Short mmCIF file of C-alpha atoms in Angstrom, two decimals:
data_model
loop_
_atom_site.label_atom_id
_atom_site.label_comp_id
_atom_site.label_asym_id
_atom_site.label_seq_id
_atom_site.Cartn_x
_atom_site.Cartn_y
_atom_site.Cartn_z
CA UNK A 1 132.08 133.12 220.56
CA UNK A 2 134.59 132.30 222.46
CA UNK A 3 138.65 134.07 222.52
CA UNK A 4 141.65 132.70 222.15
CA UNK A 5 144.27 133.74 224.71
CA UNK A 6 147.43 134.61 223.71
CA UNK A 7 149.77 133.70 226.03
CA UNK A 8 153.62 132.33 226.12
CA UNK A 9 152.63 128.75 226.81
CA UNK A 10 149.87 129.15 223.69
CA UNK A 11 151.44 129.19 220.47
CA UNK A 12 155.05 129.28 219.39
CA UNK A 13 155.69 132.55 217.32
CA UNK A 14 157.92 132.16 214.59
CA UNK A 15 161.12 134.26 214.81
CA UNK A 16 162.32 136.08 211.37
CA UNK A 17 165.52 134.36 209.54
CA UNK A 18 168.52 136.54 209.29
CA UNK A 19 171.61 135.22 207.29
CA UNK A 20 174.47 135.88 208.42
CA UNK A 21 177.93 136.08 206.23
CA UNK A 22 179.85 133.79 208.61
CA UNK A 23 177.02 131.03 209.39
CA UNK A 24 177.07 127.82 206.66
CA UNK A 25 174.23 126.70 204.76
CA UNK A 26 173.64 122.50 204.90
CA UNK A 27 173.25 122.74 201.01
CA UNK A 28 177.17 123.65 200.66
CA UNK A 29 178.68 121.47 203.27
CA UNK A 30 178.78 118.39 200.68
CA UNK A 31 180.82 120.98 198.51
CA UNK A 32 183.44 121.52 201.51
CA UNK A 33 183.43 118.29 202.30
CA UNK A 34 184.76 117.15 198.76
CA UNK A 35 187.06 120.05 198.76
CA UNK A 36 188.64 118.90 201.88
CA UNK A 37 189.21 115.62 200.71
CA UNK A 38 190.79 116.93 197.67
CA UNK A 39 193.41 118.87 199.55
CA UNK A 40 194.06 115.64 201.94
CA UNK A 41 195.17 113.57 198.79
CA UNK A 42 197.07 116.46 197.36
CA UNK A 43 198.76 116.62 200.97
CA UNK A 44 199.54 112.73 200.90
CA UNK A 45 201.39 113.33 197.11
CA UNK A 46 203.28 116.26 198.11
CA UNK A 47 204.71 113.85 201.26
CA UNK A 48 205.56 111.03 198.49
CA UNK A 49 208.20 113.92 196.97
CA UNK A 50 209.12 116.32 199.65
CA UNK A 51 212.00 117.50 197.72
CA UNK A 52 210.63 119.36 194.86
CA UNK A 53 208.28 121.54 196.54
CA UNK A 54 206.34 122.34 193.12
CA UNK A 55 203.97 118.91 193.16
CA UNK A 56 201.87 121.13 195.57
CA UNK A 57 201.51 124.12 193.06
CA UNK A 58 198.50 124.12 190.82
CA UNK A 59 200.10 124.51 187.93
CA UNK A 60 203.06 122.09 188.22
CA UNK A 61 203.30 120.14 185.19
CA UNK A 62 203.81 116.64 185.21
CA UNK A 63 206.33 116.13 182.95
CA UNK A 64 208.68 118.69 184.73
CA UNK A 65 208.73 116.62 187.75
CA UNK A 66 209.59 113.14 186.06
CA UNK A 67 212.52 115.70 184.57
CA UNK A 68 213.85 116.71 188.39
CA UNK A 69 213.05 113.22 189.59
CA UNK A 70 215.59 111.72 187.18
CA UNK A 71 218.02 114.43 187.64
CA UNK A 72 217.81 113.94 191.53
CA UNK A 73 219.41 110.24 191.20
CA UNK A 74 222.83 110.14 191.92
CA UNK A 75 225.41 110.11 189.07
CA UNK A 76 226.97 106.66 190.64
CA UNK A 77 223.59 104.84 190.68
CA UNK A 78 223.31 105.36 187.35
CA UNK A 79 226.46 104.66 185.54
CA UNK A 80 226.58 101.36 187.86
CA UNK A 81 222.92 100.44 185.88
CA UNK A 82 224.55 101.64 182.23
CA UNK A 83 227.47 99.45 183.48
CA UNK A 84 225.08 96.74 183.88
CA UNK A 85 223.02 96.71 181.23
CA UNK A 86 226.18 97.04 178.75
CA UNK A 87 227.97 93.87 179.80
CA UNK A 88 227.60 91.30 177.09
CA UNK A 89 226.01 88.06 178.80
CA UNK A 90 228.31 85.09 179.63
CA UNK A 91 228.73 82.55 176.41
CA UNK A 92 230.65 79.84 178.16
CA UNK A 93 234.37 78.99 179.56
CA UNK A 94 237.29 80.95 178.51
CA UNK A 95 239.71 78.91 176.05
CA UNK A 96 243.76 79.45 176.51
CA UNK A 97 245.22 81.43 173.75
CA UNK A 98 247.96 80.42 171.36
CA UNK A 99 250.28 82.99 173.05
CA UNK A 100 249.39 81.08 176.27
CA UNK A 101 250.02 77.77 174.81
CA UNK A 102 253.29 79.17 173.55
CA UNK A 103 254.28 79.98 177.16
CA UNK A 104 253.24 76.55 178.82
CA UNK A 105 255.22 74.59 176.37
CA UNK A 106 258.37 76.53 176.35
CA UNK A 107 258.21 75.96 180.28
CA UNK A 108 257.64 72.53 179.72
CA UNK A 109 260.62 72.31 177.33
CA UNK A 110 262.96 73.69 179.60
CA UNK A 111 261.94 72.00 182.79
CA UNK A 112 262.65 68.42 180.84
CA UNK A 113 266.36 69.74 180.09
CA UNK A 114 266.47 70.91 183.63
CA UNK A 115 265.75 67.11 185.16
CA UNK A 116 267.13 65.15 181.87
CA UNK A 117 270.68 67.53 182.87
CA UNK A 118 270.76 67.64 186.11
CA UNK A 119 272.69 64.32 187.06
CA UNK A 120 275.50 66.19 184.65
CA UNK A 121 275.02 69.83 186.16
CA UNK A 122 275.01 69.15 190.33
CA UNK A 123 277.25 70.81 191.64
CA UNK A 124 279.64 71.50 188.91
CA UNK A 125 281.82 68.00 189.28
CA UNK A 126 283.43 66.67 186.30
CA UNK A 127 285.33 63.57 185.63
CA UNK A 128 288.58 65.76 185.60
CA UNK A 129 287.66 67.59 188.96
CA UNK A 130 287.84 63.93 191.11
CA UNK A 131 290.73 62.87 188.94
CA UNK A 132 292.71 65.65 189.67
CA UNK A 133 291.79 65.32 193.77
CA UNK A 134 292.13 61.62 193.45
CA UNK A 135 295.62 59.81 195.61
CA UNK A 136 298.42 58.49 193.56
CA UNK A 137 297.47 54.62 193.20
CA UNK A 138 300.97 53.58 194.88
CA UNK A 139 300.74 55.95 197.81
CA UNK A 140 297.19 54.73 198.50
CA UNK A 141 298.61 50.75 198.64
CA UNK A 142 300.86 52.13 201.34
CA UNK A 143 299.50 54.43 203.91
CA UNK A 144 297.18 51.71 205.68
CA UNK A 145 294.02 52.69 204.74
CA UNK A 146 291.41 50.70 203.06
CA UNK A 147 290.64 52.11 199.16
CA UNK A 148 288.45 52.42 196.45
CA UNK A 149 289.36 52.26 192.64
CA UNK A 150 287.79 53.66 190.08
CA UNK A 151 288.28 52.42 186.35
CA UNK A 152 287.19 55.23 183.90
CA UNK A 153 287.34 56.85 180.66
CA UNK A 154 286.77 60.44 179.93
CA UNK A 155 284.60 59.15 176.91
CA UNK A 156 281.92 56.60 179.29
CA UNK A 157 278.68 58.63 179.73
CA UNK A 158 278.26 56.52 182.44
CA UNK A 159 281.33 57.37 184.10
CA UNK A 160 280.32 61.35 183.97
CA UNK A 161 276.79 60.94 185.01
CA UNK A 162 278.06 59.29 188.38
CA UNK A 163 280.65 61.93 188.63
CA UNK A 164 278.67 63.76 190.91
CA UNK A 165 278.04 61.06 193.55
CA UNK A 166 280.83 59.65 193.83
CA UNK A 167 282.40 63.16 194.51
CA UNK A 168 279.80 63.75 197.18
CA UNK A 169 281.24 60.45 199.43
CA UNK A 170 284.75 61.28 198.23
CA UNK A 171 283.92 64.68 200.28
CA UNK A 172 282.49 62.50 203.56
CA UNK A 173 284.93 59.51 203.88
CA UNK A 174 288.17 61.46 202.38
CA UNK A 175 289.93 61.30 205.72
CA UNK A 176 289.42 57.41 206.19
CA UNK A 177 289.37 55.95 202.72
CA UNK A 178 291.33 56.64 200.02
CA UNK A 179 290.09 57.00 196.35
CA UNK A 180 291.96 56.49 193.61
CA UNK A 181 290.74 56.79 190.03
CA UNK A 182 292.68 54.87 187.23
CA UNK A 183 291.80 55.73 183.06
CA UNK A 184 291.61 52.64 181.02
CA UNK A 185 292.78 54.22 178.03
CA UNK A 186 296.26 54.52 179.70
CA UNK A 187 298.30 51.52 179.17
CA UNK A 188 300.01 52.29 182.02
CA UNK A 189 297.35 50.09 183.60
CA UNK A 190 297.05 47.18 181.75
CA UNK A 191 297.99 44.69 184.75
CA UNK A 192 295.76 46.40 187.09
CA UNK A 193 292.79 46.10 184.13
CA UNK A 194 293.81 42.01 184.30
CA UNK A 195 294.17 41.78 188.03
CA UNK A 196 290.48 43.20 188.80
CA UNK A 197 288.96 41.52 185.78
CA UNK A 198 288.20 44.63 183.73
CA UNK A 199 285.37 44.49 181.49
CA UNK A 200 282.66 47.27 181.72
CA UNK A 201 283.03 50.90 182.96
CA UNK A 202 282.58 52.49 185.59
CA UNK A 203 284.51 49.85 187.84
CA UNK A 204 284.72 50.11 191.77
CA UNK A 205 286.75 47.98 193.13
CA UNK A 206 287.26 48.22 196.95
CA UNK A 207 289.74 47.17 199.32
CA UNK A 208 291.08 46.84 202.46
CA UNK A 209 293.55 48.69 204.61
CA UNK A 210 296.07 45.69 203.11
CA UNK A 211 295.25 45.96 199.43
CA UNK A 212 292.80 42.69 199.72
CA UNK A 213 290.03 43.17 197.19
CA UNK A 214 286.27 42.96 198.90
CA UNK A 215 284.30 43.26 196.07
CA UNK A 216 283.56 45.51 193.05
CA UNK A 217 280.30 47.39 191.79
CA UNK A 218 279.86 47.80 187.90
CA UNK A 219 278.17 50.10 186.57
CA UNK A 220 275.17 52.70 187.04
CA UNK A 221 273.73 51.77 190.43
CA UNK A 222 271.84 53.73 193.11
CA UNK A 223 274.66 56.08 195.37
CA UNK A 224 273.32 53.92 197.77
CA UNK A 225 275.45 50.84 196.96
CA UNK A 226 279.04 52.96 196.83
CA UNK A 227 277.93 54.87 200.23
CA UNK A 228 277.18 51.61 202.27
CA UNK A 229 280.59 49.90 200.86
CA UNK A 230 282.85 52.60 201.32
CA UNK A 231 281.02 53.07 205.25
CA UNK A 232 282.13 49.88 205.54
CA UNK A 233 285.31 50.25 205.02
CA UNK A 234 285.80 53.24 206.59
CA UNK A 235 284.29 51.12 209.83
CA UNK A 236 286.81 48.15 209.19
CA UNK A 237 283.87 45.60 208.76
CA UNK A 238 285.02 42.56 207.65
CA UNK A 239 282.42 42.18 204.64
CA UNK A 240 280.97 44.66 202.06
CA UNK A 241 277.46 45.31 202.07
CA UNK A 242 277.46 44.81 197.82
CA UNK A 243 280.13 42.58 197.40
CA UNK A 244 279.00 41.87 193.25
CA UNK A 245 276.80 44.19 191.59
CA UNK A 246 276.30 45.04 188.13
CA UNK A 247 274.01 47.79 186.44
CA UNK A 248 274.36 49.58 183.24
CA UNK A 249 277.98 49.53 182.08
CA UNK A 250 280.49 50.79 178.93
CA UNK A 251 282.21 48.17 177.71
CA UNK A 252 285.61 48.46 177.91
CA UNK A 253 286.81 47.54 174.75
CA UNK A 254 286.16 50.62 173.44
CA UNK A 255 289.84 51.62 175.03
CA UNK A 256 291.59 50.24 172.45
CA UNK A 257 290.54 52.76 170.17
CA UNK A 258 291.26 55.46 172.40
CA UNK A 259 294.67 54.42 174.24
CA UNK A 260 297.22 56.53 175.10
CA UNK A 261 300.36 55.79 176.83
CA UNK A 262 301.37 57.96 179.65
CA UNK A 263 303.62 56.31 182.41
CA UNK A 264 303.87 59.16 184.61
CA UNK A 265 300.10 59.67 184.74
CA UNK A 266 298.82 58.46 188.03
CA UNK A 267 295.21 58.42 186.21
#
């Protein structure tokens, strides 16, 4: 029969299994493996809220970190969102008030009287004012300058609504051309009244350095026409620009109602 040798290239001799405390068994690594994976995802949610510091603890409860989340936003952030969700929605275009329609008419009012007054109010001139500055009729015949009368009444609205311009080139050509200003209502003038042919007021008549009548203006006309006819006299021109002109006028028949008699008036 034959033996079997025993030798250390024969057969492989088992060696006896000691477990040791340290070493792990392949049956628990699934068991780690989940664990770790568990603590990776509780890692990544603790980074989402880095603040609190609790998310991480066990026994954090869920409801006490929605409480410090909403208590971390700033008080600003969320009165500008009350703010916000407060405001009424828009319901269309604002209509002016009655107060405000008050306020745009009585503006309206007195801006009319302002314009509708003005011709009356510039600059303060009355009828009286340009009387009173106005050459004695005589003297102005004799000094050798040209002239312009005026034939008024202290009653013609016309006559005080061109009060104004008529001061204004008065003031300009007062060195060169006399102005003279006679008052219907004075009887004193009745000649004078017949000699320029009279018949509405105001009544311009203008003349030349010897008395010679040029031509006459009637009436309410642009300042224009009174300007270029006294320049011209003031420039000696032979001719008037407005030689016969005729706008709105008071008759002046009215003066017999209102005539006075007053000699040593030079008005």
């Amino acid at each position: 029969m034959a033996k079997v040798a025993s030798s250390s290239i024969g057969l492989h001799r088992p060696k006896p299994f000691h477990f040791r405390p340290n070493q792990t068994l392949h049956s628990v690594k699934p068991f780690n493996y989940q664990l770790n994976n568990l603590r990776k995802y509780q890692r990544i949610y603790c980074q989402t809220e880095p603040k609190t510091g609790d998310c991480c603890q066990p026994n954090s409860d869920p409801s006490e970190s929605a409480v410090k989340e909403k208590s971390s936003i700033e008080p600003g952030a969320g009165n500008e969102s009350s703010k916000a969700e407060v405001s009424p929605p828009s319901t269309g275009p604002e209509y002016p008030t009655r107060d405000f329609n008050r306020r745009v008419a009585l503006v309206s009012v007195l801006a009319a009287l302002g314009l509708f007054s003005s011709p009356r109010l510039d600059l303060g001139v009355s009828l009286k004012d340009i009387t009173a500055a106005a050459l004695p009729y005589e003297e102005a015949l004799s000094n050798g300058k040209p002239t312009v009368v005026e034939f008024y009444a202290d009653w013609c609205e016309v006559c005080r609504e061109l009060a104004p311009d008529v001061y204004k080139v008065e003031q300009q050509y007062k060195d060169r051309v006399n102005f003279v200003m006679l008052n219907v209502d004075n009887t004193k003038w009745e000649q004078e009244l017949d000699e320029f042919g009279v018949e509405g007021i105001p009544h311009f008549a203008f003349l030349d350095k010897d008395g010679n009548e040029e031509g006459n203006v009637v009436g309410r006309l642009p300042k224009q026409y009174l300007l270029e006819n006294v320049d011209a006299l003031a420039k000696g021109k032979e001719s008037i620009p407005y030689s016969r002109a005729v706008g709105q006028y008071t008759s002046a028949e009215s003066r017999k109602v209102h005539q006075i008699s007053d000699p040593r008036s030079h008005g």
